[in-house]
Short mmCIF file of N, CA and C in Angstrom, two decimals:
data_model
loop_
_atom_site.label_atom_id
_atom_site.label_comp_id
_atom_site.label_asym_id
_atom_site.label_seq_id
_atom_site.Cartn_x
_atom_site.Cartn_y
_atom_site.Cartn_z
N UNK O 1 81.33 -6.59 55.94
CA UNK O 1 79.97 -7.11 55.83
C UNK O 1 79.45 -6.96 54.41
N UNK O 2 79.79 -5.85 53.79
CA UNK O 2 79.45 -5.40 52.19
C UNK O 2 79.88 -6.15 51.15
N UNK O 3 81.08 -7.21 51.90
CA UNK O 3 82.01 -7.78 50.90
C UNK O 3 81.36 -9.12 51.04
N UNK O 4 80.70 -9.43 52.49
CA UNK O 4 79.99 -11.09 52.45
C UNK O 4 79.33 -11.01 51.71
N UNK O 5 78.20 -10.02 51.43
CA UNK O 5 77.00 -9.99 50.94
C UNK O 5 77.00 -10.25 49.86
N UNK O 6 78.13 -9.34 48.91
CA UNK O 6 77.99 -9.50 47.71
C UNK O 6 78.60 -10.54 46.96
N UNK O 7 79.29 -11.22 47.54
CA UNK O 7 80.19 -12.50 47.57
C UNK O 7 78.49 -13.53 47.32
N UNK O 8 78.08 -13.59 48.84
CA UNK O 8 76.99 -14.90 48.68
C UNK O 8 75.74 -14.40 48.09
N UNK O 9 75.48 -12.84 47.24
CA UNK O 9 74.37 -12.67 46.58
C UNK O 9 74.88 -13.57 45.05
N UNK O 10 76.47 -12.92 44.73
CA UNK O 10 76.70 -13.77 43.14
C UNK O 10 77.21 -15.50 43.49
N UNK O 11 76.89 -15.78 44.47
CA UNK O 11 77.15 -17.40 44.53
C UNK O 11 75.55 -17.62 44.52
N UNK O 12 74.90 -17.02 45.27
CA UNK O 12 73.50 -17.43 44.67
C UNK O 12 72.89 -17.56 43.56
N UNK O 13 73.10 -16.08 42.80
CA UNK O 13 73.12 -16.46 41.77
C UNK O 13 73.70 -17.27 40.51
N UNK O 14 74.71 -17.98 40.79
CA UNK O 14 75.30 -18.73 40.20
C UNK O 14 74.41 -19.96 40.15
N UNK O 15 74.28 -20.08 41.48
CA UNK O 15 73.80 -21.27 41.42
C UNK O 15 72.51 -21.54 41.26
N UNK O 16 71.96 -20.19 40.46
CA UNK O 16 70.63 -20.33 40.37
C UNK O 16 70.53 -20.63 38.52
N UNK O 17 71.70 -19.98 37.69
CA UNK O 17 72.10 -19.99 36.36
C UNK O 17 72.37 -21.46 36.34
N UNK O 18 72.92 -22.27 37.17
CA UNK O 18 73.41 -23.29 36.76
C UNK O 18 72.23 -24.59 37.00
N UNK O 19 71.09 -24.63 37.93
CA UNK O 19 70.16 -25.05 37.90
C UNK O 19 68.89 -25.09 36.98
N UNK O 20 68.65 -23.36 36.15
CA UNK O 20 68.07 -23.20 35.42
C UNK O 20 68.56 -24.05 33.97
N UNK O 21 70.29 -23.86 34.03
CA UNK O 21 70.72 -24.64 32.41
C UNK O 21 70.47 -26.00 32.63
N UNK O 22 70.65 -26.79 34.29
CA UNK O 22 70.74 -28.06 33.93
C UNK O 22 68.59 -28.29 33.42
N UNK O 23 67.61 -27.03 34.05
CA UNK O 23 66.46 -27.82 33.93
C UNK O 23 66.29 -28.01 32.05
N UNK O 24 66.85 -27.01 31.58
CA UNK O 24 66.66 -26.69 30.07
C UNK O 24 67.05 -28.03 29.37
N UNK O 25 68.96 -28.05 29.60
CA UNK O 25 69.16 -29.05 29.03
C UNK O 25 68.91 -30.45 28.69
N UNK O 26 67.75 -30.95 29.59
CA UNK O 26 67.29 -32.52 29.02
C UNK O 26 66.34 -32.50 28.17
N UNK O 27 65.65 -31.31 28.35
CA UNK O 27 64.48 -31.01 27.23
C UNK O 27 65.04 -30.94 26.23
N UNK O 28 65.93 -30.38 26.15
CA UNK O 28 66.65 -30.16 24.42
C UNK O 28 66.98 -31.51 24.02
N UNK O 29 68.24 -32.41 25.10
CA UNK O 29 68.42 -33.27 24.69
C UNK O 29 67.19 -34.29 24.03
N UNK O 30 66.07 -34.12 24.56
CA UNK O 30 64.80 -35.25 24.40
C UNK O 30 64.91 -35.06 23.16
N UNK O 31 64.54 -33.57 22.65
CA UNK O 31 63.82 -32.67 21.33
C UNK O 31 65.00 -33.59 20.49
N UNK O 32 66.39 -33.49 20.88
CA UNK O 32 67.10 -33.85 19.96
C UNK O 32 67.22 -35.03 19.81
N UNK O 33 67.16 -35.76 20.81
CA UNK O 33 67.02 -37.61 20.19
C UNK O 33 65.88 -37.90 19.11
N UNK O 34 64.63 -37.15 20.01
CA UNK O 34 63.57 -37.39 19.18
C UNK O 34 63.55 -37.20 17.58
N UNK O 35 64.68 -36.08 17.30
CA UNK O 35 64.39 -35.48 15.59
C UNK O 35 65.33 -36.89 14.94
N UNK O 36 66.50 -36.74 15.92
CA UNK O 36 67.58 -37.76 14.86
C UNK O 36 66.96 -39.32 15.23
N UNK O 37 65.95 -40.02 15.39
CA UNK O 37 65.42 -40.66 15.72
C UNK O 37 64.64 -40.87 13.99
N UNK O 38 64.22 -39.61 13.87
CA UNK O 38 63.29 -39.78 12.41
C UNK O 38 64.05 -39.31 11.24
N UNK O 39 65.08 -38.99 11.86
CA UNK O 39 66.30 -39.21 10.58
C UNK O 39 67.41 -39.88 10.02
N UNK O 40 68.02 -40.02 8.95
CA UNK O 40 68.65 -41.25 8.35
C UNK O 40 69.78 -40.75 8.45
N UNK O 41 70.66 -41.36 8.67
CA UNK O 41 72.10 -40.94 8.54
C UNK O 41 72.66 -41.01 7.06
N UNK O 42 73.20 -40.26 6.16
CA UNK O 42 73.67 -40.48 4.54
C UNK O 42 74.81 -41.20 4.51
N UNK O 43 75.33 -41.30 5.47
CA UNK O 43 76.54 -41.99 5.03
C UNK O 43 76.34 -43.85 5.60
N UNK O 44 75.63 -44.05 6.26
CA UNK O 44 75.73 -45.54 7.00
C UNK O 44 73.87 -46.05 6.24
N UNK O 45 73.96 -47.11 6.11
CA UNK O 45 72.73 -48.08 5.86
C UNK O 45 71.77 -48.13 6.71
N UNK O 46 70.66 -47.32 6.58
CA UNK O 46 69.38 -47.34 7.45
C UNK O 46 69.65 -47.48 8.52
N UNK O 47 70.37 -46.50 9.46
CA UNK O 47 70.69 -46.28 10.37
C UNK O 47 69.90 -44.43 10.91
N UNK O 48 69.25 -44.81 12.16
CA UNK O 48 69.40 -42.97 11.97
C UNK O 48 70.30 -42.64 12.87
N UNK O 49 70.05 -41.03 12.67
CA UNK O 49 71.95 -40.45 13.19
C UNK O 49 71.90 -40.74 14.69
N UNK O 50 70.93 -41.40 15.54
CA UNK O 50 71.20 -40.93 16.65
C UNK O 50 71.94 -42.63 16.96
N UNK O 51 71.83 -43.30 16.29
CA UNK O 51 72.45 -44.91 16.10
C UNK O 51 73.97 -44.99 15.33
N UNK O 52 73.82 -44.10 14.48
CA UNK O 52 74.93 -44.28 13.57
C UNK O 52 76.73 -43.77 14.37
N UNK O 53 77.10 -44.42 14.24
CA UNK O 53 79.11 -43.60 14.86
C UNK O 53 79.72 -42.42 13.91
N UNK O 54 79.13 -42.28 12.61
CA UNK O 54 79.93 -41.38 11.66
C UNK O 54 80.14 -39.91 11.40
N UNK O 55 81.06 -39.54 11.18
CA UNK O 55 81.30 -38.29 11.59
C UNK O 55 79.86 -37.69 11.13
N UNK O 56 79.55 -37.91 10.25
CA UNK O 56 78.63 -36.64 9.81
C UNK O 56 77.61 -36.69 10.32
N UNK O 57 77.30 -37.73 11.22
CA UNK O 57 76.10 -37.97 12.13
C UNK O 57 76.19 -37.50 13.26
N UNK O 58 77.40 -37.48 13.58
CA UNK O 58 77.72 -36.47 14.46
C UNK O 58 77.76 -35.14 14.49
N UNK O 59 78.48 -34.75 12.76
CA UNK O 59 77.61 -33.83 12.93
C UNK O 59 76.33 -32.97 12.50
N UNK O 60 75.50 -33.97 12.17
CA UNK O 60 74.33 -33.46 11.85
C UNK O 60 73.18 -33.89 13.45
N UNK O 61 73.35 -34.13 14.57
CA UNK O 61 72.99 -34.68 15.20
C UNK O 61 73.83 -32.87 16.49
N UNK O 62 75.02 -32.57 16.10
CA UNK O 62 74.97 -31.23 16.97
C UNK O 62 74.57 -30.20 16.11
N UNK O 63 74.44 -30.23 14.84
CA UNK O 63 73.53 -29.06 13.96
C UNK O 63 71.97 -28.92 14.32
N UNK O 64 71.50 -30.06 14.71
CA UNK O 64 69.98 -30.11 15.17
C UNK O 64 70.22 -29.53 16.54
N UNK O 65 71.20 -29.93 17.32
CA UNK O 65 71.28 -29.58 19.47
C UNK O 65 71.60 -28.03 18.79
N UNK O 66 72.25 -27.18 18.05
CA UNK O 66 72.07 -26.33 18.19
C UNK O 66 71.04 -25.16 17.51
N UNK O 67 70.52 -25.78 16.20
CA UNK O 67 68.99 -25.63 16.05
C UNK O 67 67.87 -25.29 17.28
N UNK O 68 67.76 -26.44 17.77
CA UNK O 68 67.08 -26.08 18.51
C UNK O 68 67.54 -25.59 20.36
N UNK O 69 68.43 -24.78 20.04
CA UNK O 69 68.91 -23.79 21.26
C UNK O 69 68.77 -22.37 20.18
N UNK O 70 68.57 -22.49 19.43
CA UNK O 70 68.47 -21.06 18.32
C UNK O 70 66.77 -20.68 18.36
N UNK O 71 65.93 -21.51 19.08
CA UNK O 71 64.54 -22.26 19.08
C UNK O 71 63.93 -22.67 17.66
N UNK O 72 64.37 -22.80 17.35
CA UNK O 72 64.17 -23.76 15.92
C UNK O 72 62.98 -24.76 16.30
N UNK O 73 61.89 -25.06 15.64
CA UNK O 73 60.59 -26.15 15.97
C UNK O 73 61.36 -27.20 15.73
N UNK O 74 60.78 -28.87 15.74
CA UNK O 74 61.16 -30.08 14.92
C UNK O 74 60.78 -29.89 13.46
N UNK O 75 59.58 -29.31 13.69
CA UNK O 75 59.31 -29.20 11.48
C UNK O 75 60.46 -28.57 11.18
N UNK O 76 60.90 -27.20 11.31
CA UNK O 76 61.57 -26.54 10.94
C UNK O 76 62.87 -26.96 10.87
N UNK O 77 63.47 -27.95 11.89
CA UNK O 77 64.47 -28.43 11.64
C UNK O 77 64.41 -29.61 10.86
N UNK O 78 63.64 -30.46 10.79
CA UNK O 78 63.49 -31.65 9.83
C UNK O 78 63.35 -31.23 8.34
N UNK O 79 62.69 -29.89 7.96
CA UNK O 79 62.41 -29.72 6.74
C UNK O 79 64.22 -28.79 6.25
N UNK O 80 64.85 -28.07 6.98
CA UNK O 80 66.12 -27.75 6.75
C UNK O 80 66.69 -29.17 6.36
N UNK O 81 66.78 -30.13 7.41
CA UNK O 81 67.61 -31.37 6.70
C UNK O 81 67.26 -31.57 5.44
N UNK O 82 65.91 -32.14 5.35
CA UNK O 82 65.47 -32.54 4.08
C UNK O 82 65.96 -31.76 2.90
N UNK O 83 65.63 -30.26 2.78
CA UNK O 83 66.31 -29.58 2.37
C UNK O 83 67.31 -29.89 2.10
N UNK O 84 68.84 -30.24 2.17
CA UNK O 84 69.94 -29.88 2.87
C UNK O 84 70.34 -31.45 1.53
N UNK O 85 69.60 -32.63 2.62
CA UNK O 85 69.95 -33.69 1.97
C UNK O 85 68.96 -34.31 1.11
N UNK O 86 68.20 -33.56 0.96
CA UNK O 86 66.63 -34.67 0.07
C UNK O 86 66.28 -35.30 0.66
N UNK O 87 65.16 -36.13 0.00
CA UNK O 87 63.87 -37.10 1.08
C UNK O 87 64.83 -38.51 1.52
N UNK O 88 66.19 -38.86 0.93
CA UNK O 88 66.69 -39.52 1.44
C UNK O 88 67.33 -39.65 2.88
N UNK O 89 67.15 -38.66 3.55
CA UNK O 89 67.34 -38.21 4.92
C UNK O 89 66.39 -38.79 6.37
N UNK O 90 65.19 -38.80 5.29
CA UNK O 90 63.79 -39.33 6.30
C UNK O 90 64.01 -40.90 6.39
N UNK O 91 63.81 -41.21 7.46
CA UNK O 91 63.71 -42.62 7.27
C UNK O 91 62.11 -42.95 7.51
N UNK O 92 60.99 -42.38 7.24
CA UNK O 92 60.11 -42.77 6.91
C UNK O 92 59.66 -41.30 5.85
N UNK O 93 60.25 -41.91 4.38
CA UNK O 93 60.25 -41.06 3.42
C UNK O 93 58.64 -41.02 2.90
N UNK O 94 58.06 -39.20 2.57
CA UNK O 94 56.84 -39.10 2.45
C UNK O 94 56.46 -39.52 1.26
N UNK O 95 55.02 -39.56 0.81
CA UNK O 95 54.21 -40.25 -0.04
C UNK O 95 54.37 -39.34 -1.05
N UNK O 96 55.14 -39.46 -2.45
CA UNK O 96 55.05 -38.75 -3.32
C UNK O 96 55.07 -39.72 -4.99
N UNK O 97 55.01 -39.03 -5.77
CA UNK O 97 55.02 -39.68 -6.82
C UNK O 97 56.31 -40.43 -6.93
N UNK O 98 57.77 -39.50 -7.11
CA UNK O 98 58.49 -40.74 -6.98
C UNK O 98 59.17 -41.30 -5.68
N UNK O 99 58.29 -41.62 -4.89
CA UNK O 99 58.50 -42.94 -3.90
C UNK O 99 57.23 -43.80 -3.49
N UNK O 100 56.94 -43.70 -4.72
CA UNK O 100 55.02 -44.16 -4.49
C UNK O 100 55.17 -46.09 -4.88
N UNK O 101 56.65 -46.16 -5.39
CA UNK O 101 57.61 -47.92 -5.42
C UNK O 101 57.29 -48.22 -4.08
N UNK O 102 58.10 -47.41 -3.24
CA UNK O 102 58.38 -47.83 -2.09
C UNK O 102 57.34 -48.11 -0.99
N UNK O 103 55.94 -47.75 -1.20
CA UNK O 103 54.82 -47.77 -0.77
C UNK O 103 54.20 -49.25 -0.91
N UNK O 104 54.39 -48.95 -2.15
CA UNK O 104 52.99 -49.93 -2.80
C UNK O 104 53.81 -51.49 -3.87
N UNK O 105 55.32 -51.12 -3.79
CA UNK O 105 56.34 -52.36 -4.55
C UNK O 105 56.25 -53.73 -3.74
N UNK O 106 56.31 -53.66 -2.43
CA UNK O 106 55.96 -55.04 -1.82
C UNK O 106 54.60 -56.01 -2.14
N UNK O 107 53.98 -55.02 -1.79
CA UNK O 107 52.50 -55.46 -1.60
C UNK O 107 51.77 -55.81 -3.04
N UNK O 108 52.57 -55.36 -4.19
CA UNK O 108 52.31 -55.39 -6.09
C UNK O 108 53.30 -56.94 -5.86
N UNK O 109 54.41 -56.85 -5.35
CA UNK O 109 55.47 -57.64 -5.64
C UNK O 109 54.36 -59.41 -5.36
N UNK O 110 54.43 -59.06 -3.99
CA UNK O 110 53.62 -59.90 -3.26
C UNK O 110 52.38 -60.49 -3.95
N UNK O 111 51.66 -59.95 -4.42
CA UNK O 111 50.00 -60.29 -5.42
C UNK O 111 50.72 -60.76 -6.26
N UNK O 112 52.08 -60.93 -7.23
CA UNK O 112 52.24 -60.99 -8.35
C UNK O 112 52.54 -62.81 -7.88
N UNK O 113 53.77 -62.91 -6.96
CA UNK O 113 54.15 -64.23 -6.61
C UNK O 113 53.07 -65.09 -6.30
N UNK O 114 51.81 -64.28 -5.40
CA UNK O 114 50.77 -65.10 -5.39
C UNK O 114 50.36 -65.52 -6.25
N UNK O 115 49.93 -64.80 -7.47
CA UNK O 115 49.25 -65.21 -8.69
C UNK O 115 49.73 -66.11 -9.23
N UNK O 116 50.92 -66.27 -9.43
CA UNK O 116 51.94 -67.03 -10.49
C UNK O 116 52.08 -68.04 -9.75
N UNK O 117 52.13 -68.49 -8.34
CA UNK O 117 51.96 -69.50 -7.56
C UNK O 117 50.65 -70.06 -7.37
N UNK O 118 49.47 -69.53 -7.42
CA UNK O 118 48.53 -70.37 -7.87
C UNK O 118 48.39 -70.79 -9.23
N UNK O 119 48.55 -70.16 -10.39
CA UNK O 119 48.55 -70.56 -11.38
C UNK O 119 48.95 -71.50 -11.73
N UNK O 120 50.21 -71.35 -11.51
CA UNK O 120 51.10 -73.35 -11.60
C UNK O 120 50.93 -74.20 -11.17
N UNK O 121 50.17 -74.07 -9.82
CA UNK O 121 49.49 -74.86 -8.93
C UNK O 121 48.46 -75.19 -9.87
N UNK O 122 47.23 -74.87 -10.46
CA UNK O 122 46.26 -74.90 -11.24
C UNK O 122 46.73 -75.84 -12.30
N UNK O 123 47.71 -75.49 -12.98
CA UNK O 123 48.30 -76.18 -14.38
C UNK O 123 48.55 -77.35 -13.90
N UNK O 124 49.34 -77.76 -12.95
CA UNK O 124 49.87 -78.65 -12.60
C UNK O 124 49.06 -80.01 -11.88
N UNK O 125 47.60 -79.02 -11.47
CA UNK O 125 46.81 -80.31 -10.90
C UNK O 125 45.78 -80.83 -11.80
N UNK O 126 45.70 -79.25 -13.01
CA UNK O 126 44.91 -80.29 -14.67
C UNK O 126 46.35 -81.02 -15.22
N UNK O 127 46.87 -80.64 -15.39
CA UNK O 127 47.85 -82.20 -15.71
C UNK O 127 48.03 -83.36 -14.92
N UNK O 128 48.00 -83.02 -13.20
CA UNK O 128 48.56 -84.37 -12.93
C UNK O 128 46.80 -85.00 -13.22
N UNK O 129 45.52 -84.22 -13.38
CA UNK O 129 44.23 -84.90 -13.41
C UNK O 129 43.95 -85.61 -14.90
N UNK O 130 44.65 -85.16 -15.82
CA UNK O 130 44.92 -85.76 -17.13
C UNK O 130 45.49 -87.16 -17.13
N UNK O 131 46.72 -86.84 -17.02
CA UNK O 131 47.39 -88.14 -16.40
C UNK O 131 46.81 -89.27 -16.15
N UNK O 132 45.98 -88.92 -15.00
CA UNK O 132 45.09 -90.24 -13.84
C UNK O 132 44.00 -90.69 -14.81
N UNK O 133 43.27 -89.73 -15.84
CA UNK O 133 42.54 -90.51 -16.36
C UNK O 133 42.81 -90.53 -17.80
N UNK O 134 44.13 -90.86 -17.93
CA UNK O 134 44.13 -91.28 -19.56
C UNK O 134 44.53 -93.28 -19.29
N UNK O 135 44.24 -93.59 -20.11
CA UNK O 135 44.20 -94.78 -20.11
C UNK O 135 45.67 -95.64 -20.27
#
């Protein structure tokens, strides 16, 4: 009887260890899509690691799953990457002096084509208005 007991007390508990890891583990997994989600993979083209196939996305993608089983925050692990690899890591790289191009280069780029496209437009309709009234 001493030997059932203790038989189905550690099957209970087994199966109480193995319920508790499966509730843990999707949370982590979330935590971890979520980080490599806002990060870039270095080796593949604007890809982040959780998209990318390459080794190092792989393994920088189980350096974060085990980050945060160490309880590591997301800052804390995002700012180690950054660290690790520079602001080229972020794929929405922060506002600093030098990436202040990457902010504000479209939108300069953009006003400039406008300008220069009305302008010629302008030139082009006092000439063709010259034209019409020269004799």
């Amino acid at each position: 009887m001493r030997y059932v007991t203790i038989c189905l007390s550690l099957v209970l508990s087994l199966c109480f260890c193995v319920a508790t890891a499966q509730t843990t583990e999707p949370l982590l997994d979330a935590q971890a899509r979520e980080i490599g989600q806002s990060l870039r993979c270095v080796v593949c083209q604007n890809q982040s690691i959780n998209e990318s196939d390459a080794p190092l996305a792989e393994d920088m993608r189980k350096l974060i799953q085990k980050q945060l089983e160490a309880g590591k925050s997301k800052t804390e692990i995002i700012d180690y990457m950054q660290e690790n690899y520079g602001d080229y890591v972020l794929l929405k790289p922060p506002m600093q002096g030098n990436t202040i191009i990457l902010w504000f280069g479209p939108c300069l780029l953009l006003l400039a084509l406008l300008l220069w496209f009305f302008r010629t437009a302008k030139k082009n309709d006092v000439k063709r208005r010259d034209k019409e009234t020269q004799p």
